[in-house]
CSV table of C-alpha atoms in Angstrom, one decimal:
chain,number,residue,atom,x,y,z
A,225,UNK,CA,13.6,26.8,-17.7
A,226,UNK,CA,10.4,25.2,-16.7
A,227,UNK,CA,9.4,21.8,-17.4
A,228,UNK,CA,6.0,23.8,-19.6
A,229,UNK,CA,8.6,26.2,-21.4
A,230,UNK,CA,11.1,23.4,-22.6
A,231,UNK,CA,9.2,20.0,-22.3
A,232,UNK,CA,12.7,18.3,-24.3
A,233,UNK,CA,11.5,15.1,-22.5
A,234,UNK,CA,8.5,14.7,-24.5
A,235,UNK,CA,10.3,16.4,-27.7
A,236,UNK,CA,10.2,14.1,-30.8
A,237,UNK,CA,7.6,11.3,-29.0
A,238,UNK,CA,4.0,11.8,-30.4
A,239,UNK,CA,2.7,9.5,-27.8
A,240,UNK,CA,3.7,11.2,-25.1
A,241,UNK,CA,2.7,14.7,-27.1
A,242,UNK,CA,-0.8,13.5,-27.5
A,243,UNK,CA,-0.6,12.6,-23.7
A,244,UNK,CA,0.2,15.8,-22.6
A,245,UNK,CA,-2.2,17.9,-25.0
A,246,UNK,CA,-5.5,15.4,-24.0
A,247,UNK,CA,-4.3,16.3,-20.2
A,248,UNK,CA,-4.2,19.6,-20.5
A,249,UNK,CA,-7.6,19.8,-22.8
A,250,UNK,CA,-9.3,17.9,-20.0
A,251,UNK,CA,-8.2,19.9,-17.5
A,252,UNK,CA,-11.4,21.9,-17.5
A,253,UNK,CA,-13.7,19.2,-17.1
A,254,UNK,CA,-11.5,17.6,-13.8
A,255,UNK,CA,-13.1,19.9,-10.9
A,256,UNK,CA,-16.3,18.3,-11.8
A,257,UNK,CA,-14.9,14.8,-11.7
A,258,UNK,CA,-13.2,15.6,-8.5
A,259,UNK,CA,-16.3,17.0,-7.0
A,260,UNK,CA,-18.2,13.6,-7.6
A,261,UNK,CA,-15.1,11.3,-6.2
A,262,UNK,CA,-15.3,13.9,-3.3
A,263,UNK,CA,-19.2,13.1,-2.4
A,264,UNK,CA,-18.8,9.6,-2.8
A,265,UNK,CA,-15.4,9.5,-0.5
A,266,UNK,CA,-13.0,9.3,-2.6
A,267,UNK,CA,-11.1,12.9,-2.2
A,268,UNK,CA,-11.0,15.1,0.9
A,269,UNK,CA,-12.9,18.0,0.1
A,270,UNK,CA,-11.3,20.7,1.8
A,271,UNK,CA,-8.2,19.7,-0.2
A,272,UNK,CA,-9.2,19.6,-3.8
A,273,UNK,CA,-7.0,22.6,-4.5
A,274,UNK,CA,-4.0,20.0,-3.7
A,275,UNK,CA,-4.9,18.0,-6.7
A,276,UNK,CA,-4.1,21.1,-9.0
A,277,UNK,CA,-0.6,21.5,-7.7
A,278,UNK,CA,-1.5,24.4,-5.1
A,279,UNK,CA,-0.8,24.3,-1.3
A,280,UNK,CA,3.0,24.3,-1.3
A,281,UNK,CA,4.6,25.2,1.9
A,282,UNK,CA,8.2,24.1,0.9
A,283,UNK,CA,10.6,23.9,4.3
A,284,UNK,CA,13.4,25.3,4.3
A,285,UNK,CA,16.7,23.0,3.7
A,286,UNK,CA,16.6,19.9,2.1
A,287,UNK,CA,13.5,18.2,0.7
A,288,UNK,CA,13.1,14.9,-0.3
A,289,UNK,CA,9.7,14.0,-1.7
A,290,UNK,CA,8.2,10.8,-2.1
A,291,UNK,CA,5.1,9.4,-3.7
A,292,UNK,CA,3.1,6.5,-3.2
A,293,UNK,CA,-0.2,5.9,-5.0
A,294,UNK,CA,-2.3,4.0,-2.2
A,295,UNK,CA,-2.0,2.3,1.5
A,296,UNK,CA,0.8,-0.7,0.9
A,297,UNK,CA,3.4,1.8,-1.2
A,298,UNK,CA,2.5,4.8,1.7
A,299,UNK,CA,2.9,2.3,4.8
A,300,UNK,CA,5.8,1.1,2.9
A,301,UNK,CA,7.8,4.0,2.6
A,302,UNK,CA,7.6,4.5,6.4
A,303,UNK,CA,10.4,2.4,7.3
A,304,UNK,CA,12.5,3.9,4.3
A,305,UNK,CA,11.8,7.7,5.7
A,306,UNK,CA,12.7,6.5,9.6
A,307,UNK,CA,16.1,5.3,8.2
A,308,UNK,CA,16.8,8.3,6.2
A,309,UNK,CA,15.4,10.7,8.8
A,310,UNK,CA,18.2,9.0,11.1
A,311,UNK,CA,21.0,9.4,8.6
A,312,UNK,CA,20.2,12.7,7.6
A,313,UNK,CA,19.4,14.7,11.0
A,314,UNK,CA,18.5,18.0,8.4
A,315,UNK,CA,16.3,16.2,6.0
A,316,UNK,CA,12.4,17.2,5.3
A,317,UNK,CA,10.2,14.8,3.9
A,318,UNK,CA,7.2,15.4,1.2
A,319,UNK,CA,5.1,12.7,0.6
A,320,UNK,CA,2.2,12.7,-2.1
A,321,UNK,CA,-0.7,10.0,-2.0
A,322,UNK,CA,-3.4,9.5,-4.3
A,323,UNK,CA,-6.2,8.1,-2.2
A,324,UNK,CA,-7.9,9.4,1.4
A,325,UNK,CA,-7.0,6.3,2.7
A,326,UNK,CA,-3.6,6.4,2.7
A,327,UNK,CA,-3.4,9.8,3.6
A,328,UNK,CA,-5.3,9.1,6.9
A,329,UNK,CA,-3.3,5.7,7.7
A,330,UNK,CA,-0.2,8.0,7.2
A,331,UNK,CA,-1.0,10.5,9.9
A,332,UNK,CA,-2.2,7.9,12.4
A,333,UNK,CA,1.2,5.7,11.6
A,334,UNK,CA,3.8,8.4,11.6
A,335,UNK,CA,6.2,8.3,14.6
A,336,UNK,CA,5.5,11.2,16.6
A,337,UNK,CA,9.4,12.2,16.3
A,338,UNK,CA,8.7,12.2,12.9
A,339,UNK,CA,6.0,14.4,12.5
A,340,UNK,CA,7.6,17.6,12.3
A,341,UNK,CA,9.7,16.7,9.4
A,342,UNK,CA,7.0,15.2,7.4
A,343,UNK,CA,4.4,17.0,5.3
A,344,UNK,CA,1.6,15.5,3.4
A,345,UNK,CA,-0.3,16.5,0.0
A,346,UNK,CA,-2.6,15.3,-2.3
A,347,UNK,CA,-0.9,14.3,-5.5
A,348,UNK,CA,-1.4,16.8,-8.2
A,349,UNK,CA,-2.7,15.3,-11.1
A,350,UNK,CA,-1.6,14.8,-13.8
A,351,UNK,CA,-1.5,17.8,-16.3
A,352,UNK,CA,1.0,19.8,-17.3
A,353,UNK,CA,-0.1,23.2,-15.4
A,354,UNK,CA,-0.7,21.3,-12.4
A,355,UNK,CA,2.2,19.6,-12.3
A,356,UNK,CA,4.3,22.5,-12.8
A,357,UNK,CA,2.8,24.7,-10.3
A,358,UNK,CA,3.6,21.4,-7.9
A,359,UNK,CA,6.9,21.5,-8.2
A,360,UNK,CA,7.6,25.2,-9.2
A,361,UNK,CA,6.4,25.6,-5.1
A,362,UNK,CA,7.7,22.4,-3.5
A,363,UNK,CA,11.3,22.4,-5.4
A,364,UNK,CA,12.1,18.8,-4.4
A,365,UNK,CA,16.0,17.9,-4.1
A,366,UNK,CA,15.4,14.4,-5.2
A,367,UNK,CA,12.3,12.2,-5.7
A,368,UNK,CA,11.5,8.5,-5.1
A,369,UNK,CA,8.2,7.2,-6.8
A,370,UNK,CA,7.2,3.6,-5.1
A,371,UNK,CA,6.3,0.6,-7.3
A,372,UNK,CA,5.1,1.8,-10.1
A,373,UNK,CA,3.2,5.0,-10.3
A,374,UNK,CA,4.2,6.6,-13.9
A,375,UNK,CA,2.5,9.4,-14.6
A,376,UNK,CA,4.1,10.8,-18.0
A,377,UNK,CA,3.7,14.8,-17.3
A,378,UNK,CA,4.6,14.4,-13.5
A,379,UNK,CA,8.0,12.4,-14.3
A,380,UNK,CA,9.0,14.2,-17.5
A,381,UNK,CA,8.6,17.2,-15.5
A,382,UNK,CA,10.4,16.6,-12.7
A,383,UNK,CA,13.6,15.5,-14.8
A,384,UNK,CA,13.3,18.9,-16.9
A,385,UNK,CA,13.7,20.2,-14.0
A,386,UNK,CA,16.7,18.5,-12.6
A,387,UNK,CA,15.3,16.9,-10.1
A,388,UNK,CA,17.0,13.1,-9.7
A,389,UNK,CA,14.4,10.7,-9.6
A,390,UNK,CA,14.7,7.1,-8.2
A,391,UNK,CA,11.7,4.0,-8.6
A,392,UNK,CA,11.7,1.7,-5.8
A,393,UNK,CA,10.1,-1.2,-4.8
A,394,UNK,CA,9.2,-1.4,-8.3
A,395,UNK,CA,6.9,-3.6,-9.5
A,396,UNK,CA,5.9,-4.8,-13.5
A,397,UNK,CA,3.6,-7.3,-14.1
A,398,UNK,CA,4.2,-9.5,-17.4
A,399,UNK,CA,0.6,-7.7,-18.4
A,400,UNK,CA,2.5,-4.3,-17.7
A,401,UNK,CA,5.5,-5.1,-19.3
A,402,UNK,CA,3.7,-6.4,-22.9
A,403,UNK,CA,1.6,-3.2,-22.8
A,404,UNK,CA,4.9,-1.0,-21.9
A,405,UNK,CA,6.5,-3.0,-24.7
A,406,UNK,CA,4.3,-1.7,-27.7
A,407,UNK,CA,5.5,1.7,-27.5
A,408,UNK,CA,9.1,1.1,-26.9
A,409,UNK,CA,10.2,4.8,-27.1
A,410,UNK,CA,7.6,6.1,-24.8
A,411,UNK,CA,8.9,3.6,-22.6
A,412,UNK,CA,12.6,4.2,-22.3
A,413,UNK,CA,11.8,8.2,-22.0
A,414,UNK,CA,10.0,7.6,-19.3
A,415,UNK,CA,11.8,4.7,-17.2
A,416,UNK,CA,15.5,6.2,-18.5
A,417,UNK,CA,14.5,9.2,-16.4
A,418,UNK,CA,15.0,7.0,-13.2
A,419,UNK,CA,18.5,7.5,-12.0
A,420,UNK,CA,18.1,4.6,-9.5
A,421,UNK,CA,16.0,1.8,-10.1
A,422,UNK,CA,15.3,-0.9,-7.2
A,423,UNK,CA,13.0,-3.7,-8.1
A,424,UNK,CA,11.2,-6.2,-5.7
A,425,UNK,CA,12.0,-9.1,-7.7
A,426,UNK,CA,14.3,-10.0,-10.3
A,427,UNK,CA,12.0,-10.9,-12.7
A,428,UNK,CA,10.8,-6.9,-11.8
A,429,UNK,CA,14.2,-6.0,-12.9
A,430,UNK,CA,14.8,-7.8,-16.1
A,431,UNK,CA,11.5,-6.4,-17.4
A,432,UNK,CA,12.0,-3.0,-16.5
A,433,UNK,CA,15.7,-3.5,-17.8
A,434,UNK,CA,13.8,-3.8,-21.4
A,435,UNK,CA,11.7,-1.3,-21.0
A,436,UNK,CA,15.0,1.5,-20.5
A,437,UNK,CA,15.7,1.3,-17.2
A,438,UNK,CA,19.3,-0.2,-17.9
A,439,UNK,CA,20.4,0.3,-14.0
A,440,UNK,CA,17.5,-1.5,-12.7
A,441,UNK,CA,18.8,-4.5,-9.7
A,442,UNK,CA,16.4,-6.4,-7.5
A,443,UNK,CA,16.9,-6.3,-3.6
A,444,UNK,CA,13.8,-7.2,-2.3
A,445,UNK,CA,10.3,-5.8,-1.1
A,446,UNK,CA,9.9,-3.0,1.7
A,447,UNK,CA,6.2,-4.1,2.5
A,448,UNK,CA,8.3,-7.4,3.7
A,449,UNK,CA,10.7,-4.5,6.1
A,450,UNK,CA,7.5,-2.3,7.7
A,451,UNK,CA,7.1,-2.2,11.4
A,452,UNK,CA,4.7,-4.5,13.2
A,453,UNK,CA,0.7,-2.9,12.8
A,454,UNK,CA,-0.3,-0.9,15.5
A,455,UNK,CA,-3.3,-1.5,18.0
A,456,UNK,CA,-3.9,0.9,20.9
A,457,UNK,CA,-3.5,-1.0,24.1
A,458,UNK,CA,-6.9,0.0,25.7
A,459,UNK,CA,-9.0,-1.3,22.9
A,460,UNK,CA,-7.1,-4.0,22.7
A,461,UNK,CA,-7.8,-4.9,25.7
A,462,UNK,CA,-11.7,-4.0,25.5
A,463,UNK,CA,-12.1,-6.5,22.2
A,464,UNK,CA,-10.0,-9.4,24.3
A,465,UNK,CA,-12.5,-9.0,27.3
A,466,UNK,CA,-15.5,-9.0,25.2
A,467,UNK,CA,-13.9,-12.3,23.2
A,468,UNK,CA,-12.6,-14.1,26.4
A,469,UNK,CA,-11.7,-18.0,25.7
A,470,UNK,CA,-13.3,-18.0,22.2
A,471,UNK,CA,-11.1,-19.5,19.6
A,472,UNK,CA,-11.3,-16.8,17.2
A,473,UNK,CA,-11.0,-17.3,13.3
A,474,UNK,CA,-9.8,-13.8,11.4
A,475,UNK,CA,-10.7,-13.0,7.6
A,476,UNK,CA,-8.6,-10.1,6.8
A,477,UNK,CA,-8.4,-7.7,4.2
A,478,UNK,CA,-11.7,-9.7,2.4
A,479,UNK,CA,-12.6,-8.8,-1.0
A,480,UNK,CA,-16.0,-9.4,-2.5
A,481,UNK,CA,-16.9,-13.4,-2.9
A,482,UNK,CA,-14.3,-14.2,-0.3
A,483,UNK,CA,-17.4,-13.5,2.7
A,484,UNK,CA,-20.1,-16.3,1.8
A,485,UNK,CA,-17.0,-18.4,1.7
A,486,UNK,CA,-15.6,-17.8,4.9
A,487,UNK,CA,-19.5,-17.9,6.3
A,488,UNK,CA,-19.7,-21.3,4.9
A,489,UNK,CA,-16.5,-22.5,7.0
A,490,UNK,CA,-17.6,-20.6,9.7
A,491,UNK,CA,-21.1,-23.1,10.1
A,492,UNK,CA,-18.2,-25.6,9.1
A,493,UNK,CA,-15.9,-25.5,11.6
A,494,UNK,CA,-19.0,-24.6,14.8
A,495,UNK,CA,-20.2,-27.9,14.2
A,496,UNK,CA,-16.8,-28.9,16.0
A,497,UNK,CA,-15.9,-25.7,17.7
A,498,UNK,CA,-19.6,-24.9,19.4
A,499,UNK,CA,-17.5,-21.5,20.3
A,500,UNK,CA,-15.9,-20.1,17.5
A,501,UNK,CA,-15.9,-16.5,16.8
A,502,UNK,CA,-15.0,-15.6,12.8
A,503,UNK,CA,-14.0,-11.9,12.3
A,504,UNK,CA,-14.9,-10.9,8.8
A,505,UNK,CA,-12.7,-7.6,7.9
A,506,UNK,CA,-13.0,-6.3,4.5
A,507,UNK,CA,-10.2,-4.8,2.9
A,508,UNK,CA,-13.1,-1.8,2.0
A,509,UNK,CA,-14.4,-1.1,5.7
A,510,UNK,CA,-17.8,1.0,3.7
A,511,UNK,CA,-18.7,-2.6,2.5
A,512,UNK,CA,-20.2,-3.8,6.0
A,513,UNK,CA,-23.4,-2.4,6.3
A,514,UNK,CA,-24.1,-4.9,2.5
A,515,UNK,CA,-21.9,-7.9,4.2
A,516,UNK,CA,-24.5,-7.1,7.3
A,517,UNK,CA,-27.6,-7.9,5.1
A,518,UNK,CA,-25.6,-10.6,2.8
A,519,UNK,CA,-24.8,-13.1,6.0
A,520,UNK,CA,-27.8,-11.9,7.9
A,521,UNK,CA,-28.7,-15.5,8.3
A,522,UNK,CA,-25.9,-15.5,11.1
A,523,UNK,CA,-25.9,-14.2,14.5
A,524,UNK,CA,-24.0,-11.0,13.9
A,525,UNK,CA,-22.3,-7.5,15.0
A,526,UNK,CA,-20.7,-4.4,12.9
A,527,UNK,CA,-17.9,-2.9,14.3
A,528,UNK,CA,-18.5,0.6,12.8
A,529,UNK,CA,-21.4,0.8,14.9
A,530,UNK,CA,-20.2,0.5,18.1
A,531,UNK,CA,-20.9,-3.1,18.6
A,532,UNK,CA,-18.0,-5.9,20.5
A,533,UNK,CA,-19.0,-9.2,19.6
A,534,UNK,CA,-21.0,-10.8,22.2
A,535,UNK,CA,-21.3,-14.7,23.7
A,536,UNK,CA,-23.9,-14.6,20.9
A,537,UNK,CA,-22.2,-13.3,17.8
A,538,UNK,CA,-21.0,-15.6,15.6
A,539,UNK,CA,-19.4,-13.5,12.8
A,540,UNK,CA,-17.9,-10.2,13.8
A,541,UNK,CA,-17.8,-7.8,10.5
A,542,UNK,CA,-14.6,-5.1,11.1
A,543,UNK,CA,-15.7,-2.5,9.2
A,544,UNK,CA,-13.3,0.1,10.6
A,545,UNK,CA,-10.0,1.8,9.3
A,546,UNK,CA,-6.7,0.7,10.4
A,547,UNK,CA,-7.3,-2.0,13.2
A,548,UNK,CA,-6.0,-5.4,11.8
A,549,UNK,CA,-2.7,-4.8,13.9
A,550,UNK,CA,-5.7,-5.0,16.9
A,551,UNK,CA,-7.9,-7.7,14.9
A,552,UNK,CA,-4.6,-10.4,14.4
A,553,UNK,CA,-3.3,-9.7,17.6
A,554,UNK,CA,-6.7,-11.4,18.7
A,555,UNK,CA,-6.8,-14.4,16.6
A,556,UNK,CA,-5.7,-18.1,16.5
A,557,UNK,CA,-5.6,-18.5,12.6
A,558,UNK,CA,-5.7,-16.1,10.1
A,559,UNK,CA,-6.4,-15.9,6.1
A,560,UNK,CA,-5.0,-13.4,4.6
A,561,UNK,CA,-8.0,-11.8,2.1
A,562,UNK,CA,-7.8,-11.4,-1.6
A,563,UNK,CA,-6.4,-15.2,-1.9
A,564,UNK,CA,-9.9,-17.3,-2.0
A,565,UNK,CA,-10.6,-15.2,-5.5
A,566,UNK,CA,-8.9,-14.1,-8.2
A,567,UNK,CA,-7.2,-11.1,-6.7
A,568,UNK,CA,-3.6,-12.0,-5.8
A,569,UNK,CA,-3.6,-11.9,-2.1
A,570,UNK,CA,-2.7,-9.1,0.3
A,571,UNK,CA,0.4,-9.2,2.2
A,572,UNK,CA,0.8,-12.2,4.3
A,573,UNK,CA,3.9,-10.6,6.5
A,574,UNK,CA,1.4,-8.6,8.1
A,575,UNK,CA,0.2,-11.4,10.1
A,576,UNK,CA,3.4,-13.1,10.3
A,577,UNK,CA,5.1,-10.2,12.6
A,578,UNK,CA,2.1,-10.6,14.9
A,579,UNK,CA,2.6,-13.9,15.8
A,580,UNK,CA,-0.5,-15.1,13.7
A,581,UNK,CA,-0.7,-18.4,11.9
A,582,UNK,CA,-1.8,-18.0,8.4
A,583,UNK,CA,-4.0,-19.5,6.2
A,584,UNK,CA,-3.7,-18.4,2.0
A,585,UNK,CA,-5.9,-19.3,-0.3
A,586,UNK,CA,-4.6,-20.8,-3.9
A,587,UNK,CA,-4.2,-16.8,-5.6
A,588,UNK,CA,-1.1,-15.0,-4.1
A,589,UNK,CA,0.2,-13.6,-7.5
A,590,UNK,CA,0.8,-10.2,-6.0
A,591,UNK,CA,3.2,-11.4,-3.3
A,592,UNK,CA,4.2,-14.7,-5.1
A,593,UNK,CA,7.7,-15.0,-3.8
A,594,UNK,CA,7.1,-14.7,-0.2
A,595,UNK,CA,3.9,-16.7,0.1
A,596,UNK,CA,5.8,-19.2,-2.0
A,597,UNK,CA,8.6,-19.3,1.0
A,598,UNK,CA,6.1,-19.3,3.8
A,599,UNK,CA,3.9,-22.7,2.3
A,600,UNK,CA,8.1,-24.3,1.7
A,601,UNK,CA,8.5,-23.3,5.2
A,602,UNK,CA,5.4,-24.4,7.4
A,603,UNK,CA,5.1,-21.1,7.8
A,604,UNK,CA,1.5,-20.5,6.1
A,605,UNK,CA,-1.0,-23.2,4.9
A,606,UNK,CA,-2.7,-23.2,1.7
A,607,UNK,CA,-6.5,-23.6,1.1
A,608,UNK,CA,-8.8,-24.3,-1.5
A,609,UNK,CA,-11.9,-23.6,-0.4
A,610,UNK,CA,-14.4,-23.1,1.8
A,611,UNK,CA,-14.1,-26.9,3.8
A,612,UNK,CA,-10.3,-26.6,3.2
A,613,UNK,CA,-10.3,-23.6,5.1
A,614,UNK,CA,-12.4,-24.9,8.0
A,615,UNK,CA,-9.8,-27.7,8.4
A,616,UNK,CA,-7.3,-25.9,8.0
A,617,UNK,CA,-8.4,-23.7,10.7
A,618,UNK,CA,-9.4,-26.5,12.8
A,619,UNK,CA,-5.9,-27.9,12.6
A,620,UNK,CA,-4.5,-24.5,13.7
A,621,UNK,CA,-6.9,-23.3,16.2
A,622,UNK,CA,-6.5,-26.9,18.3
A,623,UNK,CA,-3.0,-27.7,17.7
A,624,UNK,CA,-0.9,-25.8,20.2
A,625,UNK,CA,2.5,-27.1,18.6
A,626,UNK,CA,1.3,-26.9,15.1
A,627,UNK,CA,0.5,-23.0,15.5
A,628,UNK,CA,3.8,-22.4,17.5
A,629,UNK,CA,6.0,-23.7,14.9
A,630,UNK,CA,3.9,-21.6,12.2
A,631,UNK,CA,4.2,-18.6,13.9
A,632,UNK,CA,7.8,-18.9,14.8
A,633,UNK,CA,8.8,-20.0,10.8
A,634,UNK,CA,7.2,-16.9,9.6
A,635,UNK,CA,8.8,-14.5,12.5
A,636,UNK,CA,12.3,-16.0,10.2
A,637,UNK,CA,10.8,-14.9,7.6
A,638,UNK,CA,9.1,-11.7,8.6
A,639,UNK,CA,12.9,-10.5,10.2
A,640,UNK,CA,14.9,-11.3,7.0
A,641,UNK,CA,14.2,-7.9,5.2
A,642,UNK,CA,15.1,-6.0,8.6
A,643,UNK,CA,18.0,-4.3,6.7
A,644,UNK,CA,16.4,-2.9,3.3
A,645,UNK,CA,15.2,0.1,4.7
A,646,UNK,CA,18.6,1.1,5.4
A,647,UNK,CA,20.5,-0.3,2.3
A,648,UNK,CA,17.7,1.3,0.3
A,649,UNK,CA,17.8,5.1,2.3
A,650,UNK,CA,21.8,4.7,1.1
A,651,UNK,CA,21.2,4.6,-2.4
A,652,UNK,CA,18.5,7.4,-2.1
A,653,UNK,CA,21.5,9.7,-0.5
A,654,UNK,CA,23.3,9.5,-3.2
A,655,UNK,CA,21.0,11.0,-5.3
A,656,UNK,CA,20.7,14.3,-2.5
A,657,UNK,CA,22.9,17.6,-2.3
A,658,UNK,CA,25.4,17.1,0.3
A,659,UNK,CA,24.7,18.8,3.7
A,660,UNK,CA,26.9,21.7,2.7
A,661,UNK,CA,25.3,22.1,-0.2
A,662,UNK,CA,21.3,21.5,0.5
A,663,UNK,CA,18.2,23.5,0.7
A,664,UNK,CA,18.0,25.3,-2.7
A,665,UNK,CA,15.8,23.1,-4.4
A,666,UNK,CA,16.9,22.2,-8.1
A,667,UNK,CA,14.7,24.1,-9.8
């Protein structure tokens, strides 16, 4: 039966009944909300029909589909799809994302021997009809949500119909876990539906352990196992010319009230480094053209319009897609954005397999346990504020030896999760048909 004829997972749970009746009573009203995301960005609009479970073009033989809500748990699941697409020569790959982001990083990012075996859709969302039109025309062998994407009808529906479902690189803040914890049932219907649960921490695995997910173990993060970012070696090359000898301080992935701080250790730091170049790239690339006008007080240039920063420019805003593997592959010191304000940091390991040396600023909740090894290590330095970050940069951008010995502590580092993609893939093929047996779909 279908997962809308006999919906036993939500049978007997009022929570999750209420759920799937205000879903499917706001159905109606979603095209219009999906028509404003679309004009603002948000959604692709030649693919709205995705979003209500249509577009299936299932491959024949075995399908393995995999879900990841935004850009880290998308980029993140690359690694994990090269190593099953190794071990399984037969295997097709379905991967849902939620955002237009992620779906664009996926398609420039994808190995080209990969591309044939993986398809990409729009997540449907979630209501019941949608969701069952979704997987009555994709008929997934197995599924693998990553970190921590539960959507009630979409997982309830998927077990219904047989389809094994694994959580990986799962991830439950304390916050989470309280909120989880007031409606206990709801809880262990929807995380006991996870036949294989792999947290990032063990902290991760103990909560969700409460919450139902008895099998829950911790082995570590992928984001810490994805492949170095890319840069194309022409415009590489282009932005290195334009640069030259500059030392050249990087503010990646910047979120709003990080900017007039780095600006401030910017004029900082010139007053002893007449030469500097900062690069300014926010973590939103449509927030330039605003950064332009809020630091117009400094000699500047906007990547999105063309612009390479001249002998002139003193703050470079990249406010383009997909180019910090090009942007810390230019720079002497590097902090990692989201740190300087309350936002938990964004991944630090990014820089670290560049040969970057990084700077974090005192919020790194989100990737606490690795930022936490890097500062024990040497591997990263830890600022304040605005002055702390212009001597910690300082200290970087003149000290040969001190930037060596950074960069080479958080290369260690970087190269201890080499094997999780592979450990992790293992699991997941136990939760497949075997060869002999694949290609039906278990609906």
């Amino acid at each position: 039966m279908s997962a809308v004829a006999a919906p036993g997972g939500w049978r007997g749970s009022l929570p999750l009944l209420a759920w799937r009746a205000a879903t499917s009573l706001a159905a109606p009203l979603l095209p219009l909300w999906l028509a404003r995301r679309a004009r603002r960005g948000k959604e692709d609009p030649a693919r709205l029909r995705e979003r209500r479970g249509e577009g299936a073009d299932r491959p024949a033989g075995p399908l393995l589909w995999l879900h990841g809500a935004s850009v880290g748990e998308s980029q993140s699941a690359l690694p994990l799809i090269e190593a099953l697409a190794a071990s399984r020569p037969a295997l097709r790959f379905l991967v849902t994302t939620g955002t237009v982001t992620a779906a664009r990083l996926l398609a420039e990012r994808l190995p080209p021997a990969l591309a044939g075996r993986v398809q990409h859709r729009y997540a449907p969302l979630d209501v019941p009809a949608h969701v069952a039109r979704f997987l009555e025309g994709w008929r997934p062998d197995a599924a693998v949500f990553i970190e921590s994407e539960i959507w009630p009808n979409l997982i309830l529906g998927a077990a219904a119909r047989g389809v094994p479902l694994a959580l990986v690189n799962a991830r439950l803040s304390a916050g989470s876990a309280q909120g989880w914890g007031r409606a206990p049932a709801v809880a262990r219907r929807l995380f006991g539906a996870f036949r294989l649960v792999i947290a990032q921490t063990e902290t991760d695995a103990e909560r969700l352990r409460a919450l139902g997910a008895e099998s829950a173990r911790a082995w570590g993060n992928l984001k810490f196992a994805a492949r170095p970012l890319p840069a194309r070696e022409d415009t590489l090359a282009a932005l290195r010319a334009a640069i030259g000898a500059r030392p050249v301080l990087l503010a990646a992935s910047t979120h709003p009230g990080e900017e007039t701080q780095i600006a401030e250790a910017h004029g900082l730091l010139a007053r002893r480094l007449p030469d500097l170049l900062t690069i300014i790239a926010p973590r939103h690339p449509e927030r330039g053209p605003a950064l332009a006008r809020d630091l117009a007080s400094y000699r500047l240039a906007l990547r999105s319009a063309g612009a390479l920063p001249g002998p002139e420019t003193e703050i470079y805003v990249a406010d383009t897609l997909g180019e910090l593997g090009l942007l810390y592959r230019v720079a002497g010191a590097a902090l990692v954005g989201g740190s300087l304000v309350p936002h938990g940091g964004q991944n630090p390991l990014e820089a670290a397999r560049l040969g970057c040396p990084i700077l974090l600023g005192p919020h790194t909740a989100n990737f606490t346990v690795i930022a936490d090894r890097m500062l024990a290590a040497g591997a990263a330095l830890r600022v304040a504020d605005s002055a702390a970050l212009a001597e910690a940069a300082h200290l970087v951008l003149t000290g040969t030896d001190r930037a060596r010995s950074m960069t080479t502590a958080a290369a260690r580092i970087a190269a201890d999760a080499g094997a999780l993609p592979e450990r992790m893939a293992a699991a997941i093929e136990s939760l497949l048909p075997t060869p002999s047996g694949a290609g039906a779909g278990p609906g």
